[in-house]
Structures are given as structure tokens and as C-alpha cells.
Amino acid sequence: VAASKIASFCRRIPVETVLSQMMPCITDMVGDSSQHVRASLASVILGLAPILGQQNSIEYLIPLFLNLLKDEQAEVRLNVISKLDASHLDVGQLS
């Protein structure tokens, strides 16, 4: 699934492009009808935090992250939770 490649792709493009071109697509994927797309995205979404930086992560990623945590499918929720670790949650390290 293409969603699993998002973080590695976004590392190669300017942050402004990620925000203007990729974030609308990522937002759409959070609400995708396929649980497989949402589950794949859930496993990589936190990898965008170091790319976006602290303020952009708070503004753009946290709402998406919270939506994935509330997903009706257990696989989606599990993928988000399984990727939680101190390096992603330490907001001071995102800048």
C-alpha cells in the first residue's frame, strides 16, 4: 500500500511541499474506506513528526493521530499504538 511509503517519500521533499501537497492526501487517507489503507498509514504517520517539526506536527499530525486512535478497526488502533515510543512523543525533539 502506498500509505506505507509516505514518510520515506516526505523526507525527500521540502516541508512546504509536504504541507501543501501531501497533508491533504494524508488527511484523506485517515478517512479512507479501506481499513488496510488506514492501518498502513497508522503504522507510519508518527514518522512524519521529525520531518514536519514541532509546530506543524501539533497542528497537522496530532488531529490525524487521534482520529486513527479512535478508528473502529482494532488493527488500525494497534498499528498506531505499536509505533509509540519516546522518540516520537518527545515534542522537544521534533524541532
CSV table of N, CA and C in Angstrom, one decimal:
chain,number,residue,atom,x,y,z
A,1,VAL,N,0.8,-1.2,0.0
A,1,VAL,CA,0.0,0.0,0.0
A,1,VAL,C,0.9,1.2,0.0
A,2,ALA,N,0.5,2.2,-0.8
A,2,ALA,CA,1.3,3.4,-0.9
A,2,ALA,C,1.5,4.2,0.4
A,3,ALA,N,0.5,4.0,1.3
A,3,ALA,CA,0.5,4.8,2.5
A,3,ALA,C,1.7,4.4,3.3
A,4,SER,N,2.2,3.2,3.2
A,4,SER,CA,3.4,2.8,4.0
A,4,SER,C,4.7,3.5,3.5
A,5,LYS,N,4.7,4.1,2.4
A,5,LYS,CA,5.9,4.8,1.8
A,5,LYS,C,5.9,6.3,2.1
A,6,ILE,N,4.8,6.8,2.7
A,6,ILE,CA,4.7,8.2,2.8
A,6,ILE,C,5.8,8.9,3.6
A,7,ALA,N,6.2,8.4,4.7
A,7,ALA,CA,7.3,9.1,5.5
A,7,ALA,C,8.6,9.1,4.7
A,8,SER,N,8.9,8.0,4.1
A,8,SER,CA,10.2,7.9,3.3
A,8,SER,C,10.2,8.9,2.1
A,9,PHE,N,9.0,9.0,1.5
A,9,PHE,CA,8.9,10.0,0.4
A,9,PHE,C,9.0,11.4,0.9
A,10,CYS,N,8.3,11.7,2.0
A,10,CYS,CA,8.3,13.1,2.5
A,10,CYS,C,9.6,13.5,3.0
A,11,ARG,N,10.5,12.6,3.3
A,11,ARG,CA,11.9,13.0,3.7
A,11,ARG,C,12.6,13.6,2.6
A,12,ARG,N,12.2,13.3,1.4
A,12,ARG,CA,12.9,13.8,0.2
A,12,ARG,C,12.4,15.1,-0.5
A,13,ILE,N,11.4,15.6,0.1
A,13,ILE,CA,10.8,16.8,-0.5
A,13,ILE,C,10.8,17.9,0.6
A,14,PRO,N,10.7,19.2,0.2
A,14,PRO,CA,10.6,20.3,1.2
A,14,PRO,C,9.4,20.2,2.0
A,15,VAL,N,9.6,20.7,3.3
A,15,VAL,CA,8.4,20.7,4.2
A,15,VAL,C,7.2,21.4,3.7
A,16,GLU,N,7.5,22.5,3.0
A,16,GLU,CA,6.4,23.3,2.4
A,16,GLU,C,5.5,22.4,1.5
A,17,THR,N,6.2,21.6,0.7
A,17,THR,CA,5.5,20.7,-0.2
A,17,THR,C,4.8,19.6,0.5
A,18,VAL,N,5.4,19.1,1.5
A,18,VAL,CA,4.7,18.1,2.4
A,18,VAL,C,3.4,18.7,2.9
A,19,LEU,N,3.5,19.9,3.4
A,19,LEU,CA,2.3,20.6,4.0
A,19,LEU,C,1.2,20.9,2.9
A,20,SER,N,1.6,21.4,1.8
A,20,SER,CA,0.7,21.9,0.8
A,20,SER,C,0.1,20.8,-0.1
A,21,GLN,N,1.0,19.8,-0.4
A,21,GLN,CA,0.6,18.8,-1.4
A,21,GLN,C,0.3,17.4,-0.7
A,22,MET,N,1.1,17.1,0.3
A,22,MET,CA,0.9,15.7,0.9
A,22,MET,C,-0.1,15.7,2.0
A,23,MET,N,-0.2,16.7,2.9
A,23,MET,CA,-1.1,16.6,4.0
A,23,MET,C,-2.5,16.5,3.6
A,24,PRO,N,-3.0,17.1,2.5
A,24,PRO,CA,-4.4,16.9,2.1
A,24,PRO,C,-4.6,15.4,1.8
A,25,CYS,N,-3.7,14.8,1.1
A,25,CYS,CA,-3.8,13.4,0.7
A,25,CYS,C,-3.8,12.5,2.0
A,26,ILE,N,-2.9,12.8,2.9
A,26,ILE,CA,-2.8,12.0,4.1
A,26,ILE,C,-4.0,12.2,4.9
A,27,THR,N,-4.6,13.4,5.0
A,27,THR,CA,-5.9,13.6,5.7
A,27,THR,C,-7.0,12.7,5.1
A,28,ASP,N,-7.0,12.7,3.8
A,28,ASP,CA,-8.0,11.8,3.1
A,28,ASP,C,-7.8,10.4,3.4
A,29,MET,N,-6.5,9.9,3.5
A,29,MET,CA,-6.3,8.5,3.8
A,29,MET,C,-6.7,8.1,5.2
A,30,VAL,N,-6.7,9.1,6.2
A,30,VAL,CA,-7.1,8.8,7.5
A,30,VAL,C,-8.6,8.4,7.5
A,31,GLY,N,-9.4,8.9,6.6
A,31,GLY,CA,-10.8,8.6,6.4
A,31,GLY,C,-11.1,7.7,5.3
A,32,ASP,N,-10.1,7.0,4.7
A,32,ASP,CA,-10.3,6.1,3.6
A,32,ASP,C,-11.3,5.0,4.0
A,33,SER,N,-12.1,4.5,3.1
A,33,SER,CA,-13.0,3.4,3.4
A,33,SER,C,-12.3,2.1,3.6
A,34,SER,N,-11.1,1.9,3.1
A,34,SER,CA,-10.3,0.7,3.3
A,34,SER,C,-9.6,0.7,4.6
A,35,GLN,N,-9.9,-0.3,5.4
A,35,GLN,CA,-9.1,-0.4,6.7
A,35,GLN,C,-7.7,-0.7,6.5
A,36,HIS,N,-7.3,-1.3,5.3
A,36,HIS,CA,-5.9,-1.6,5.0
A,36,HIS,C,-5.1,-0.3,4.8
A,37,VAL,N,-5.7,0.6,4.1
A,37,VAL,CA,-5.1,1.9,3.9
A,37,VAL,C,-4.9,2.6,5.2
A,38,ARG,N,-5.9,2.7,6.0
A,38,ARG,CA,-5.8,3.3,7.3
A,38,ARG,C,-4.8,2.6,8.2
A,39,ALA,N,-4.8,1.3,8.2
A,39,ALA,CA,-3.8,0.5,9.0
A,39,ALA,C,-2.4,0.8,8.6
A,40,SER,N,-2.2,0.8,7.3
A,40,SER,CA,-0.8,1.1,6.8
A,40,SER,C,-0.4,2.5,7.1
A,41,LEU,N,-1.3,3.5,7.0
A,41,LEU,CA,-0.9,4.8,7.4
A,41,LEU,C,-0.7,4.9,8.9
A,42,ALA,N,-1.5,4.2,9.7
A,42,ALA,CA,-1.3,4.3,11.1
A,42,ALA,C,0.1,3.8,11.5
A,43,SER,N,0.7,2.9,10.8
A,43,SER,CA,2.0,2.4,11.2
A,43,SER,C,3.1,3.4,10.8
A,44,VAL,N,2.9,4.4,10.0
A,44,VAL,CA,4.0,5.3,9.6
A,44,VAL,C,3.7,6.8,9.9
A,45,ILE,N,2.5,7.1,10.4
A,45,ILE,CA,2.2,8.5,10.5
A,45,ILE,C,3.1,9.2,11.5
A,46,LEU,N,3.5,8.6,12.6
A,46,LEU,CA,4.3,9.2,13.5
A,46,LEU,C,5.7,9.5,13.0
A,47,GLY,N,6.1,8.8,11.9
A,47,GLY,CA,7.4,9.1,11.3
A,47,GLY,C,7.4,10.4,10.6
A,48,LEU,N,6.3,11.0,10.4
A,48,LEU,CA,6.3,12.4,9.8
A,48,LEU,C,6.6,13.5,10.8
A,49,ALA,N,6.5,13.2,12.1
A,49,ALA,CA,6.8,14.3,13.1
A,49,ALA,C,8.2,14.9,12.9
A,50,PRO,N,9.2,14.1,12.8
A,50,PRO,CA,10.6,14.7,12.7
A,50,PRO,C,10.7,15.5,11.4
A,51,ILE,N,10.0,15.1,10.4
A,51,ILE,CA,10.0,15.8,9.1
A,51,ILE,C,9.3,17.2,9.2
A,52,LEU,N,8.2,17.2,9.8
A,52,LEU,CA,7.3,18.4,9.9
A,52,LEU,C,7.8,19.4,11.0
A,53,GLY,N,8.5,18.9,12.0
A,53,GLY,CA,8.8,19.8,13.1
A,53,GLY,C,7.7,19.9,14.1
A,54,GLN,N,8.1,20.5,15.3
A,54,GLN,CA,7.2,20.5,16.4
A,54,GLN,C,5.9,21.2,16.1
A,55,GLN,N,5.9,22.5,15.7
A,55,GLN,CA,4.6,23.2,15.5
A,55,GLN,C,3.7,22.6,14.4
A,56,ASN,N,4.3,22.2,13.3
A,56,ASN,CA,3.5,21.6,12.2
A,56,ASN,C,2.9,20.2,12.7
A,57,SER,N,3.7,19.5,13.5
A,57,SER,CA,3.2,18.2,14.0
A,57,SER,C,2.0,18.4,14.9
A,58,ILE,N,2.1,19.4,15.7
A,58,ILE,CA,1.0,19.7,16.6
A,58,ILE,C,-0.2,20.1,15.8
A,59,GLU,N,0.0,20.9,14.9
A,59,GLU,CA,-1.2,21.4,14.1
A,59,GLU,C,-1.8,20.4,13.1
A,60,TYR,N,-0.9,19.6,12.5
A,60,TYR,CA,-1.4,18.7,11.4
A,60,TYR,C,-1.5,17.2,11.8
A,61,LEU,N,-0.5,16.8,12.5
A,61,LEU,CA,-0.4,15.3,12.8
A,61,LEU,C,-1.3,14.9,14.0
A,62,ILE,N,-1.2,15.7,15.1
A,62,ILE,CA,-2.0,15.2,16.3
A,62,ILE,C,-3.4,15.0,16.0
A,63,PRO,N,-4.2,15.8,15.3
A,63,PRO,CA,-5.6,15.5,15.0
A,63,PRO,C,-5.7,14.2,14.2
A,64,LEU,N,-4.9,14.0,13.2
A,64,LEU,CA,-4.9,12.7,12.4
A,64,LEU,C,-4.6,11.5,13.3
A,65,PHE,N,-3.6,11.7,14.1
A,65,PHE,CA,-3.2,10.6,15.0
A,65,PHE,C,-4.4,10.2,16.0
A,66,LEU,N,-5.0,11.2,16.5
A,66,LEU,CA,-6.2,11.0,17.4
A,66,LEU,C,-7.3,10.3,16.7
A,67,ASN,N,-7.6,10.7,15.4
A,67,ASN,CA,-8.6,10.1,14.6
A,67,ASN,C,-8.3,8.6,14.4
A,68,LEU,N,-7.0,8.3,14.1
A,68,LEU,CA,-6.6,6.9,13.9
A,68,LEU,C,-6.8,6.1,15.2
A,69,LEU,N,-6.5,6.7,16.4
A,69,LEU,CA,-6.7,6.0,17.6
A,69,LEU,C,-8.1,5.7,17.9
A,70,LYS,N,-9.0,6.4,17.3
A,70,LYS,CA,-10.5,6.2,17.5
A,70,LYS,C,-11.1,5.4,16.4
A,71,ASP,N,-10.3,4.8,15.5
A,71,ASP,CA,-10.8,4.1,14.4
A,71,ASP,C,-11.6,2.9,14.9
A,72,GLU,N,-12.6,2.5,14.1
A,72,GLU,CA,-13.4,1.3,14.5
A,72,GLU,C,-12.7,0.0,14.4
A,73,GLN,N,-11.7,0.0,13.6
A,73,GLN,CA,-10.9,-1.3,13.3
A,73,GLN,C,-9.7,-1.4,14.3
A,74,ALA,N,-9.7,-2.5,15.0
A,74,ALA,CA,-8.6,-2.7,16.0
A,74,ALA,C,-7.2,-2.7,15.4
A,75,GLU,N,-7.1,-3.2,14.2
A,75,GLU,CA,-5.8,-3.3,13.5
A,75,GLU,C,-5.2,-1.8,13.3
A,76,VAL,N,-6.1,-0.9,13.0
A,76,VAL,CA,-5.6,0.5,12.8
A,76,VAL,C,-5.2,1.0,14.2
A,77,ARG,N,-6.0,0.9,15.2
A,77,ARG,CA,-5.6,1.4,16.5
A,77,ARG,C,-4.3,0.7,17.0
A,78,LEU,N,-4.2,-0.6,16.8
A,78,LEU,CA,-3.0,-1.3,17.2
A,78,LEU,C,-1.7,-0.8,16.5
A,79,ASN,N,-1.9,-0.5,15.2
A,79,ASN,CA,-0.7,0.0,14.5
A,79,ASN,C,-0.2,1.3,15.0
A,80,VAL,N,-1.1,2.2,15.4
A,80,VAL,CA,-0.7,3.5,16.0
A,80,VAL,C,0.0,3.2,17.3
A,81,ILE,N,-0.7,2.5,18.1
A,81,ILE,CA,-0.1,2.2,19.5
A,81,ILE,C,1.2,1.5,19.4
A,82,SER,N,1.4,0.6,18.5
A,82,SER,CA,2.6,-0.2,18.4
A,82,SER,C,3.8,0.7,18.0
A,83,LYS,N,3.6,1.9,17.4
A,83,LYS,CA,4.6,2.7,16.9
A,83,LYS,C,5.0,3.8,18.0
A,84,LEU,N,4.3,3.8,19.1
A,84,LEU,CA,4.5,4.9,20.1
A,84,LEU,C,5.8,4.5,20.8
A,85,ASP,N,6.7,5.5,20.9
A,85,ASP,CA,7.9,5.4,21.7
A,85,ASP,C,8.4,6.8,22.1
A,86,ALA,N,9.3,6.8,22.9
A,86,ALA,CA,9.7,8.1,23.5
A,86,ALA,C,10.3,9.1,22.4
A,87,SER,N,10.9,8.5,21.3
A,87,SER,CA,11.5,9.4,20.3
A,87,SER,C,10.4,10.2,19.5
A,88,HIS,N,9.2,9.6,19.4
A,88,HIS,CA,8.1,10.2,18.6
A,88,HIS,C,7.3,11.1,19.5
A,89,LEU,N,7.2,10.8,20.8
A,89,LEU,CA,6.4,11.6,21.7
A,89,LEU,C,7.1,12.7,22.4
A,90,ASP,N,8.4,12.8,22.3
A,90,ASP,CA,9.2,13.8,22.9
A,90,ASP,C,9.1,15.1,22.0
A,91,VAL,N,8.1,15.9,22.3
A,91,VAL,CA,7.8,17.1,21.4
A,91,VAL,C,9.1,18.0,21.3
A,92,GLY,N,9.9,18.0,22.3
A,92,GLY,CA,11.1,18.8,22.3
A,92,GLY,C,12.1,18.4,21.2
A,93,GLN,N,12.0,17.1,20.9
A,93,GLN,CA,13.0,16.5,19.9
A,93,GLN,C,12.5,16.7,18.5
A,94,LEU,N,11.2,17.2,18.3
A,94,LEU,CA,10.7,17.4,17.0
A,94,LEU,C,11.2,18.6,16.2
A,95,SER,N,11.7,19.6,17.0
A,95,SER,CA,12.1,20.8,16.3
A,95,SER,C,13.4,20.8,15.6
